[in-house]
Coordinates of C-alpha atoms in Angstrom, one line a residue:
M1 CA 143.7 116.5 78.8
R2 CA 142.4 119.6 77.5
L3 CA 139.1 120.6 75.8
R4 CA 140.4 122.3 72.7
A5 CA 142.5 118.3 71.8
L6 CA 139.7 116.9 71.7
L7 CA 138.0 120.3 69.6
D8 CA 141.2 119.3 67.1
T9 CA 140.9 116.0 67.1
D10 CA 138.9 115.8 63.3
A11 CA 137.7 111.7 63.8
L12 CA 136.0 112.5 66.8
G13 CA 133.4 114.6 64.7
L14 CA 132.6 117.1 67.6
R15 CA 131.9 120.7 66.4
L16 CA 131.2 123.0 68.9
L17 CA 128.2 124.5 69.9
G18 CA 129.1 127.3 72.9
G19 CA 131.7 127.3 75.3
E20 CA 134.4 129.2 73.2
E21 CA 136.0 130.5 75.9
E22 CA 136.0 127.3 78.7
L23 CA 138.4 125.1 75.9
D24 CA 141.1 124.3 78.1
R25 CA 138.9 123.0 81.1
T26 CA 140.8 119.4 81.7
V27 CA 139.2 116.2 80.2
R28 CA 139.2 113.6 82.8
G29 CA 137.1 111.2 82.0
V30 CA 134.1 109.9 79.9
M31 CA 130.6 109.3 80.7
T32 CA 127.3 108.2 78.0
T33 CA 124.2 108.6 80.1
D34 CA 120.8 109.1 78.5
L35 CA 119.8 110.1 82.5
R36 CA 117.0 113.1 83.5
D37 CA 120.3 112.8 86.7
P38 CA 123.3 111.1 86.4
S39 CA 125.4 113.5 88.6
R40 CA 125.8 111.0 91.2
Y41 CA 128.0 108.9 88.9
L42 CA 129.8 112.7 88.1
S43 CA 132.8 112.8 90.1
G44 CA 134.1 115.5 87.6
G45 CA 135.8 117.0 84.8
E46 CA 134.0 114.3 82.0
L47 CA 133.2 114.4 78.8
V48 CA 129.7 113.7 79.4
L49 CA 128.0 111.5 75.7
T50 CA 124.3 112.2 75.8
G51 CA 121.9 110.8 72.4
L52 CA 119.2 113.2 74.3
A53 CA 116.8 110.1 74.6
W54 CA 116.1 112.5 78.3
H55 CA 114.9 115.7 76.1
R56 CA 111.5 115.6 75.7
E57 CA 110.7 119.3 76.3
P58 CA 112.6 122.5 76.3
A59 CA 112.1 122.8 80.3
D60 CA 114.1 119.2 80.2
S61 CA 116.9 121.2 78.9
E62 CA 117.8 124.1 81.5
P63 CA 118.0 121.1 85.1
F64 CA 120.1 118.6 82.6
A65 CA 122.7 121.9 81.9
R66 CA 122.5 123.1 85.7
L67 CA 123.5 119.4 87.1
M68 CA 126.2 119.2 85.0
A69 CA 127.1 122.8 85.7
T70 CA 127.0 121.9 89.9
A71 CA 128.9 117.8 88.7
G72 CA 131.8 120.4 87.2
V73 CA 132.1 118.3 84.2
A74 CA 133.9 119.2 82.1
A75 CA 131.9 119.6 78.1
V76 CA 128.3 117.8 77.5
A77 CA 128.2 115.9 73.5
A78 CA 125.3 115.3 72.5
G79 CA 124.8 113.2 68.9
T80 CA 121.5 114.1 66.8
A81 CA 119.7 111.0 66.1
E82 CA 117.4 112.1 67.7
F83 CA 116.0 114.9 66.7
G84 CA 118.7 115.7 63.7
Y85 CA 119.6 118.0 65.4
V86 CA 120.2 119.0 69.6
P87 CA 117.9 121.9 70.5
E88 CA 118.1 125.6 70.3
D89 CA 117.1 125.4 74.4
F90 CA 119.7 123.1 75.6
V91 CA 122.2 124.9 73.4
E92 CA 121.0 128.0 75.0
A93 CA 120.9 126.1 78.8
C94 CA 124.5 125.1 78.3
A95 CA 125.2 128.9 77.7
R96 CA 124.2 130.3 80.7
H97 CA 126.0 127.5 82.7
R98 CA 129.1 128.5 81.6
V99 CA 129.6 124.3 80.3
P100 CA 131.1 123.6 76.8
L101 CA 128.2 122.2 74.6
F102 CA 130.0 120.0 71.8
E103 CA 127.8 117.7 68.6
V104 CA 128.8 114.4 68.0
A105 CA 128.1 113.3 64.1
Q106 CA 126.4 110.9 63.7
S107 CA 128.8 109.0 61.7
V108 CA 131.4 108.4 64.4
A109 CA 130.1 105.9 66.9
F110 CA 130.1 106.9 71.0
G111 CA 132.7 104.5 71.8
T112 CA 135.8 105.5 69.7
I113 CA 135.0 109.3 71.7
T114 CA 135.0 107.2 74.7
E115 CA 138.6 104.8 73.4
H116 CA 140.4 107.9 73.0
V117 CA 139.3 109.5 76.1
V118 CA 140.6 107.2 78.9
R119 CA 143.3 106.2 76.5
Q120 CA 145.0 110.2 76.5
V121 CA 143.4 111.2 79.5
S122 CA 145.2 107.8 80.9
G123 CA 149.0 108.7 79.6
E124 CA 149.3 112.1 80.0
R125 CA 147.5 111.6 83.6
A126 CA 149.5 108.9 84.5
G127 CA 152.8 108.2 83.1
D128 CA 154.1 104.3 82.8
L129 CA 150.0 103.6 83.8
A130 CA 149.1 104.6 80.1
A131 CA 150.8 101.5 78.9
V132 CA 148.6 99.6 81.4
V133 CA 145.3 101.1 80.1
D134 CA 146.8 100.2 76.0
R135 CA 147.2 97.1 76.7
H136 CA 143.5 96.1 78.7
R137 CA 142.5 98.0 75.0
R138 CA 143.9 95.8 73.1
L139 CA 144.0 92.9 75.3
M140 CA 139.7 93.6 75.4
T141 CA 139.5 93.1 71.8
S142 CA 137.2 90.7 70.0
G143 CA 139.5 88.8 67.5
P144 CA 142.3 86.0 67.7
A145 CA 144.5 88.1 70.5
G146 CA 141.8 89.4 72.5
G147 CA 142.3 87.7 76.3
G148 CA 139.1 89.1 78.0
P149 CA 138.4 90.3 81.2
D150 CA 141.2 87.9 83.1
V151 CA 143.9 89.2 81.2
V152 CA 143.2 93.1 82.2
L153 CA 142.8 91.8 85.6
D154 CA 146.0 90.2 85.6
L155 CA 147.8 93.5 84.7
L156 CA 146.5 94.5 87.3
G157 CA 147.8 92.4 89.6
S158 CA 150.9 92.6 87.9
D159 CA 150.8 97.0 86.9
L160 CA 149.7 97.5 90.1
D161 CA 150.3 94.4 92.8
L162 CA 145.8 94.9 92.9
R163 CA 143.9 91.6 93.9
A164 CA 140.5 92.4 91.6
W165 CA 137.4 89.7 90.9
V166 CA 134.9 91.2 87.9
L167 CA 131.3 90.2 89.5
S168 CA 127.5 89.8 88.3
P169 CA 125.5 91.7 90.2
T170 CA 124.7 88.6 92.0
G171 CA 127.6 88.1 92.5
R172 CA 128.5 84.7 89.9
A173 CA 132.7 85.0 89.8
I174 CA 132.9 86.5 86.0
A175 CA 137.2 87.2 86.4
G176 CA 139.8 86.4 88.2
S177 CA 142.9 88.1 88.3
S178 CA 146.0 84.9 89.1
A179 CA 147.3 86.6 91.5
A180 CA 144.1 87.1 93.3
G181 CA 143.6 84.0 94.3
P182 CA 141.1 80.8 94.9
E183 CA 138.1 82.7 93.1
L184 CA 136.1 84.8 96.2
P185 CA 134.1 82.2 98.4
A186 CA 130.8 82.3 97.4
G187 CA 128.9 83.8 100.5
I188 CA 131.3 86.7 99.9
R189 CA 130.9 87.6 96.9
T190 CA 127.2 87.1 97.9
R191 CA 127.8 89.4 100.4
L192 CA 130.2 92.5 98.2
A193 CA 127.0 91.5 95.4
A194 CA 124.2 93.0 98.2
E195 CA 126.7 95.9 99.6
H196 CA 127.1 97.1 95.7
L197 CA 123.6 96.7 94.7
A198 CA 122.3 98.3 98.2
A199 CA 124.9 101.0 98.0
L200 CA 123.4 102.6 94.5
R201 CA 120.5 101.8 95.6
T202 CA 120.8 104.4 97.7
G203 CA 122.6 105.7 95.6
R204 CA 125.9 106.3 97.1
R205 CA 129.6 107.8 95.2
S206 CA 131.4 105.1 93.9
P207 CA 133.6 103.1 94.8
H208 CA 131.5 101.2 97.4
R209 CA 134.1 100.3 100.0
V210 CA 133.7 97.0 102.0
T211 CA 134.3 95.1 104.5
V212 CA 133.9 91.6 105.2
E213 CA 136.0 89.3 107.6
G214 CA 138.3 92.0 108.3
V215 CA 139.3 92.4 104.5
T216 CA 138.5 96.1 102.7
Y217 CA 136.9 95.9 99.1
S218 CA 136.2 98.6 96.8
L219 CA 133.6 98.5 94.4
F220 CA 133.9 99.7 91.0
P221 CA 129.9 99.7 88.7
I222 CA 131.0 98.1 85.3
G223 CA 128.1 100.0 82.5
S224 CA 127.3 99.2 79.3
A225 CA 129.8 100.1 76.8
P226 CA 128.2 102.6 74.8
K227 CA 126.8 102.1 71.5
D228 CA 127.3 102.4 68.1
G229 CA 126.3 106.0 68.4
P230 CA 124.0 107.8 70.0
A231 CA 120.4 106.9 67.9
A232 CA 121.6 103.7 70.4
A233 CA 118.3 102.1 73.2
A234 CA 119.2 104.5 75.4
P235 CA 119.4 103.2 78.9
S236 CA 117.0 103.2 81.4
S237 CA 115.8 106.4 83.8
D238 CA 115.6 104.0 86.7
V239 CA 118.7 103.6 88.3
R240 CA 117.5 100.3 89.6
A241 CA 117.2 98.5 86.6
S242 CA 121.1 99.0 85.4
A243 CA 122.3 98.9 88.5
L244 CA 119.9 94.5 88.7
A245 CA 121.7 94.8 85.3
D246 CA 125.6 95.9 85.4
W247 CA 128.5 94.4 85.8
L248 CA 130.5 95.3 89.0
L249 CA 135.4 95.6 88.9
I250 CA 135.8 94.2 92.6
V251 CA 139.0 95.5 93.9
E252 CA 140.5 93.7 97.2
A253 CA 142.3 97.5 98.5
D254 CA 141.0 100.0 100.4
A255 CA 141.0 103.4 97.3
G256 CA 138.9 105.9 100.8
D257 CA 143.4 107.2 99.7
W258 CA 143.7 107.0 96.7
P259 CA 145.2 109.4 94.6
E260 CA 143.1 110.8 91.8
E261 CA 145.0 108.5 89.8
R262 CA 145.0 105.5 90.0
L263 CA 141.2 106.5 90.6
D264 CA 140.4 107.3 87.6
L265 CA 143.2 105.0 86.0
L266 CA 140.1 102.4 87.3
Q267 CA 137.5 104.0 86.4
G268 CA 138.6 104.0 82.7
V269 CA 139.3 99.2 83.7
T270 CA 136.0 99.0 83.9
Q271 CA 135.0 101.3 80.8
L272 CA 137.2 98.3 78.9
I273 CA 135.4 95.8 80.5
S274 CA 132.0 96.8 79.8
V275 CA 133.2 96.1 76.0
E276 CA 133.5 92.2 76.6
R277 CA 130.3 92.6 78.6
E278 CA 129.3 94.4 75.1
R279 CA 130.2 91.8 73.3
R280 CA 128.5 88.8 75.6
D281 CA 125.1 90.6 75.3
A282 CA 125.2 90.9 71.3
A283 CA 125.7 86.9 71.8
R284 CA 122.4 86.5 73.5
T285 CA 119.7 88.8 70.7
V286 CA 120.0 85.4 68.2
R287 CA 119.1 83.7 71.6
R288 CA 116.1 86.8 73.0
R289 CA 115.4 86.2 69.5
L290 CA 114.4 82.6 68.7
A291 CA 112.6 82.5 72.8
Q292 CA 110.1 86.1 70.9
E293 CA 109.5 83.7 67.8
V294 CA 108.5 81.0 69.6
L295 CA 106.7 82.8 72.2
E296 CA 105.0 84.9 69.5
L297 CA 103.7 82.3 68.2
V298 CA 102.6 79.9 71.0
Q299 CA 100.7 83.2 72.2
A300 CA 99.4 83.8 68.9
G301 CA 97.5 79.3 69.2
A302 CA 100.3 78.8 65.9
A303 CA 99.7 75.1 65.1
P304 CA 101.7 72.3 67.0
A305 CA 103.5 71.9 63.2
E306 CA 104.6 76.2 63.0
I307 CA 105.6 76.1 66.3
A308 CA 107.6 72.6 66.0
A309 CA 109.3 74.1 63.6
R310 CA 110.6 77.1 64.8
L311 CA 111.7 74.9 68.0
R312 CA 113.9 72.7 66.2
V313 CA 115.5 76.0 64.8
A314 CA 116.4 77.2 68.2
A315 CA 117.9 73.4 69.9
P316 CA 120.4 73.5 67.5
V317 CA 121.5 76.5 69.0
L318 CA 121.0 76.1 72.2
L319 CA 122.3 72.9 72.4
P320 CA 124.9 73.0 69.6
G321 CA 125.7 69.2 69.2
L322 CA 122.6 67.6 70.6
G323 CA 121.6 64.7 68.0
A324 CA 118.6 64.3 70.0
A325 CA 115.5 67.5 70.1
P326 CA 114.9 68.3 74.2
H327 CA 112.4 69.1 75.7
W328 CA 111.3 72.1 77.4
Q329 CA 111.2 74.1 79.9
V330 CA 109.1 78.1 80.2
V331 CA 109.8 80.2 83.0
V332 CA 108.1 83.0 83.2
A333 CA 109.4 86.0 85.8
R334 CA 108.0 89.8 87.2
V335 CA 109.8 92.7 88.5
E336 CA 107.7 94.3 89.9
W337 CA 108.5 97.9 90.9
T338 CA 107.0 101.4 91.9
D339 CA 109.2 104.4 89.7
Q340 CA 109.6 107.9 91.9
Q341 CA 105.7 109.2 91.4
G342 CA 104.9 106.0 93.7
E343 CA 103.4 104.1 90.9
K344 CA 103.9 101.5 89.9
A345 CA 106.3 100.4 86.7
E346 CA 107.2 98.1 83.8
G347 CA 109.7 96.2 84.5
G348 CA 109.5 93.1 81.7
A349 CA 113.0 94.8 80.3
V350 CA 115.1 94.3 84.3
A351 CA 113.5 90.7 84.5
Q352 CA 114.7 89.5 80.8
S353 CA 118.6 90.1 82.4
L354 CA 117.7 88.7 86.0
L355 CA 115.9 85.8 84.8
E356 CA 119.3 85.0 82.1
E357 CA 121.7 86.0 85.0
I358 CA 119.4 83.2 87.7
L359 CA 119.9 81.0 84.8
I360 CA 123.4 81.1 84.0
A361 CA 124.7 80.9 87.9
P362 CA 125.4 76.7 87.7
E363 CA 123.9 76.2 91.5
A364 CA 120.4 76.5 89.4
G365 CA 119.6 73.4 89.2
A366 CA 120.4 72.6 84.7
R367 CA 121.5 69.1 84.6
P368 CA 125.0 69.6 82.9
D369 CA 124.9 69.3 78.6
T370 CA 127.2 69.8 75.8
A371 CA 126.7 74.0 76.6
E372 CA 127.7 76.3 78.7
P373 CA 125.4 77.6 80.9
S374 CA 124.9 81.4 80.0
D375 CA 124.9 79.4 75.9
R376 CA 121.4 78.1 76.7
I377 CA 119.4 80.9 78.3
A378 CA 116.8 82.2 75.8
V379 CA 115.0 84.5 77.6
A380 CA 111.9 87.1 75.3
H381 CA 109.9 90.0 77.8
S382 CA 106.7 90.6 76.4
G383 CA 104.7 94.0 79.0
D384 CA 105.7 92.8 82.2
E385 CA 107.3 89.7 82.2
A386 CA 109.4 87.5 81.0
I387 CA 109.8 84.6 79.6
A388 CA 112.8 81.8 79.0
L389 CA 112.8 78.7 76.8
V390 CA 115.3 76.8 78.6
P391 CA 115.2 73.2 76.4
L392 CA 117.2 69.5 78.1
P393 CA 118.1 66.9 76.7
A394 CA 115.6 64.2 76.1
V395 CA 117.7 61.5 77.6
A396 CA 118.3 63.7 81.0
A397 CA 114.7 65.0 80.8
E398 CA 114.0 61.5 81.0
H399 CA 117.0 60.1 83.2
D400 CA 114.8 59.9 86.1
G401 CA 110.6 60.2 85.8
S402 CA 109.1 63.4 86.7
E403 CA 111.8 65.5 89.5
Q404 CA 114.3 66.7 85.9
G405 CA 116.2 69.8 85.3
L406 CA 114.8 73.7 86.5
L407 CA 113.1 72.5 90.0
A408 CA 111.9 76.6 91.6
D409 CA 112.9 75.1 95.5
T410 CA 116.8 75.0 93.8
L411 CA 116.3 78.0 91.6
L412 CA 117.3 81.0 93.7
T413 CA 119.9 79.4 96.2
A414 CA 123.0 82.2 94.8
V415 CA 121.0 85.4 93.9
R416 CA 118.2 85.5 96.7
E417 CA 120.8 88.0 99.0
P418 CA 122.2 90.3 96.6
L419 CA 118.3 91.1 94.7
A420 CA 116.5 90.9 97.9
A421 CA 119.2 93.9 98.5
G422 CA 119.3 95.7 95.0
L423 CA 115.2 95.7 94.7
A424 CA 114.8 96.4 99.3
D425 CA 111.6 98.3 99.5
Y426 CA 111.1 99.4 96.3
G427 CA 110.0 95.8 94.8
R428 CA 109.6 92.3 94.8
L429 CA 111.1 89.3 91.7
A430 CA 108.5 86.4 91.2
I431 CA 109.2 83.2 89.3
G432 CA 107.6 81.0 88.2
V433 CA 108.8 76.8 86.6
S434 CA 107.0 74.8 84.7
A435 CA 107.2 71.0 84.4
A436 CA 109.4 69.8 81.3
V437 CA 107.7 69.0 77.7
H438 CA 108.4 66.8 74.8
S439 CA 106.1 68.6 71.9
A440 CA 105.4 72.0 70.2
E441 CA 101.9 70.4 71.2
G442 CA 102.1 71.0 75.1
L443 CA 104.5 74.5 75.6
R444 CA 101.2 76.2 75.7
G445 CA 99.8 75.1 78.7
A446 CA 104.0 74.9 79.9
L447 CA 103.8 78.8 79.1
E448 CA 100.1 78.5 81.8
E449 CA 102.0 76.5 84.3
A450 CA 104.7 78.5 84.4
R451 CA 102.2 82.3 85.1
H452 CA 100.4 79.9 87.4
A453 CA 103.1 79.2 89.8
R454 CA 104.0 82.7 89.7
R455 CA 100.8 83.8 90.7
V456 CA 101.1 81.6 93.5
A457 CA 105.4 82.9 94.5
A458 CA 103.7 86.4 94.0
A459 CA 101.3 85.8 97.0
R460 CA 104.2 85.1 99.2
T461 CA 106.0 86.8 102.2
G462 CA 108.9 88.1 100.7
V463 CA 111.2 90.6 98.4
V464 CA 112.7 87.3 96.3
C465 CA 110.7 84.1 95.5
A466 CA 110.0 81.3 93.0
A467 CA 107.1 78.5 93.0
G468 CA 107.2 75.4 90.9
H469 CA 104.7 73.3 88.5
Q470 CA 104.4 70.9 91.6
E471 CA 103.2 73.7 93.6
L472 CA 100.4 74.8 92.0
A473 CA 96.7 75.3 93.1
S474 CA 94.7 71.8 93.0
H475 CA 92.4 74.5 90.7
V476 CA 94.4 74.2 87.8
L477 CA 94.4 70.3 87.7
L478 CA 90.9 69.1 89.0
L479 CA 88.4 72.7 87.1
P480 CA 88.5 70.2 83.6
F481 CA 86.5 67.4 86.6
V482 CA 83.5 69.7 88.2
P483 CA 80.6 68.8 87.1
D484 CA 79.0 70.6 84.9
D485 CA 76.1 71.5 87.6
V486 CA 77.9 72.0 90.5
R487 CA 79.8 74.9 87.7
R488 CA 76.6 76.4 86.8
A489 CA 75.7 77.5 90.1
F490 CA 79.0 78.4 91.6
T491 CA 79.3 80.1 88.6
A492 CA 75.9 82.0 88.1
R493 CA 76.4 83.4 92.2
L494 CA 78.8 85.3 91.8
L495 CA 79.3 86.2 87.5
D496 CA 75.5 86.4 86.5
P497 CA 75.2 90.1 88.4
L498 CA 77.5 91.0 87.2
R499 CA 76.3 90.2 83.3
D500 CA 72.6 91.0 84.2
Y501 CA 74.6 94.8 85.2
D502 CA 76.5 94.8 81.5
H503 CA 73.5 93.9 79.5
K504 CA 71.8 96.3 81.2
H505 CA 74.5 98.9 81.0
R506 CA 76.8 98.3 78.7
A507 CA 79.2 98.2 81.5
E508 CA 81.9 95.5 80.9
L509 CA 82.5 94.5 84.5
I510 CA 82.8 91.2 83.7
A511 CA 86.0 92.4 81.1
T512 CA 87.4 94.6 84.2
L513 CA 87.3 91.6 86.3
E514 CA 89.6 89.9 84.3
A515 CA 91.7 92.4 83.7
F516 CA 91.3 92.8 87.5
L517 CA 92.6 90.2 88.4
D518 CA 94.4 89.2 85.5
C519 CA 97.5 92.5 86.8
D520 CA 97.3 91.0 90.1
G521 CA 94.8 94.0 91.6
S522 CA 97.6 96.5 90.4
W523 CA 94.9 99.3 90.1
T524 CA 97.7 101.8 87.3
R525 CA 99.1 98.8 85.6
C526 CA 95.0 97.7 84.9
A527 CA 93.8 101.5 84.0
S528 CA 96.5 101.5 81.3
R529 CA 95.1 98.4 80.5
L530 CA 92.0 98.9 80.1
H531 CA 92.6 102.3 79.0
L532 CA 90.7 104.0 82.1
H533 CA 91.3 106.7 84.7
V534 CA 92.0 104.6 87.9
N535 CA 88.8 106.8 89.7
T536 CA 86.6 105.0 87.1
L537 CA 88.0 101.6 87.7
R538 CA 87.9 102.1 91.5
Y539 CA 84.1 102.6 90.6
R540 CA 83.4 99.8 88.4
V541 CA 85.5 97.6 91.2
G542 CA 83.2 98.7 93.9
R543 CA 80.5 98.5 91.3
I544 CA 81.9 94.5 91.8
E545 CA 82.5 94.0 94.7
Q546 CA 78.2 95.7 95.7
L547 CA 77.0 93.8 93.0
T548 CA 78.5 90.1 94.5
G549 CA 78.7 91.3 98.2
R550 CA 82.7 90.8 97.4
D551 CA 85.7 91.8 98.3
L552 CA 88.5 91.7 96.1
S553 CA 91.2 93.0 98.8
R554 CA 91.2 89.2 99.9
L555 CA 92.3 86.6 98.8
E556 CA 90.2 84.7 99.6
D557 CA 87.4 86.2 97.3
K558 CA 89.1 86.4 94.6
L559 CA 90.8 83.1 94.4
D560 CA 86.6 82.7 93.7
F561 CA 86.0 85.0 90.8
F562 CA 89.2 83.8 89.4
L563 CA 87.8 80.6 89.3
A564 CA 83.9 81.6 88.1
L565 CA 85.3 83.3 85.4
R566 CA 87.4 79.6 84.1
M567 CA 84.5 77.6 85.4
S568 CA 82.6 79.4 82.8

């Protein structure tokens, strides 16, 4: 289809801001993005929809327009929700690079434009394949006639003779066509997911082709569906964040020799399947909110009765039809990685998506109950960590004593390989699992227990690690029983020099030490928490080491300081 046809379609709400002489360009696809550099995902001819979240200053416009021109996009359509208008510097930059630019009315959802372009492009370029795409679109609706991704894949099998599957980023089977036969073996799924994440991390352009056991598969990323308008939350600027959250379409074929029409069709299918992903994500909103509310109450030190009331609201949502009040477990996860400048980047939202994915997996080790695994997941994120509230039916929790519910040693069995490939040398995932508790009074302790276990996991080697409450260091259990005179002598030897210095110089060395240990020795995060320059933080830590004769780069000295602070 031509750009001119889009402009002439009133329902799309497009207004031309520049590039009238280019309106005969052909549109070959559509992409929604707010990445500063989405060029690795562009193959040319796309209509690029952007909410302009990447635009922080006028200087940002020139490189974005240049990248669009280099990638050969058909045009850019910008939403106005971010600023109320399309910045003039971006209009001028697009004009310099001969990139046609449209303004999208706030009343028009990006999803409306995406659906129109996919339908029109597939119809014009693929002829008989247009019927397939249209049937896919209708079957992906959430109404009674909808069929979900399984039916879409069935159509790929019946109309195009393609065996296909949809996998999660960890290789969990989400959908498969009946023509594809038995479900892909777990080993192959894990290998394909790992190859997919490694390819995205290194910037290879899709589709990615992988040969496993003599069979060639083509892997197509399935991004998030367009939101209800440009005001929606912008995607993360870190490619790894979306790679670790998005589904992938697996086709048993070598797409390397496919014609452009068939590649265009498969790209359109991934966008249609993303609608189902969006629907499932929306269903998690209530559970996420419940987890967030409980977490805020626990961390604020709310009365147990108030927390218990909130838990009673959460229980029927997470375990519908359950008669008895459940027991609860807490799971804490943190993703640590560096950004493009080599600084530590916050990964709370990514950890939330990963923890939801990990807890859905049937291999996670939870006992079966009346709810589907995906309906049991309630994960909040706070700062750089994700916290899951996992309900356990009381009858299951009491079934065999202490080893009930989720077990850390089995939690990562099915996901370790692909997640390690996705994080590689750029980041780590550490998870801690608490014991089960049976009341609101125990939830605060369970949260602390899970956080301690996560620290134990973080101290291990490996990209992806987990630890359970059984593996906690003995000090967590033994500190209350240390004699008072031993406590006083131990803490005085380590902390009194710092307290004296603070008293004389108002230097806040004790507060700095606490923050430094709580941030696991991360200079960037600790400096940010204390609102200090990193050099100032380094000076304070150096002073702490000088006054105490200890080295905060050594695990033993860190542990001694930690114990002293806990006993003081």
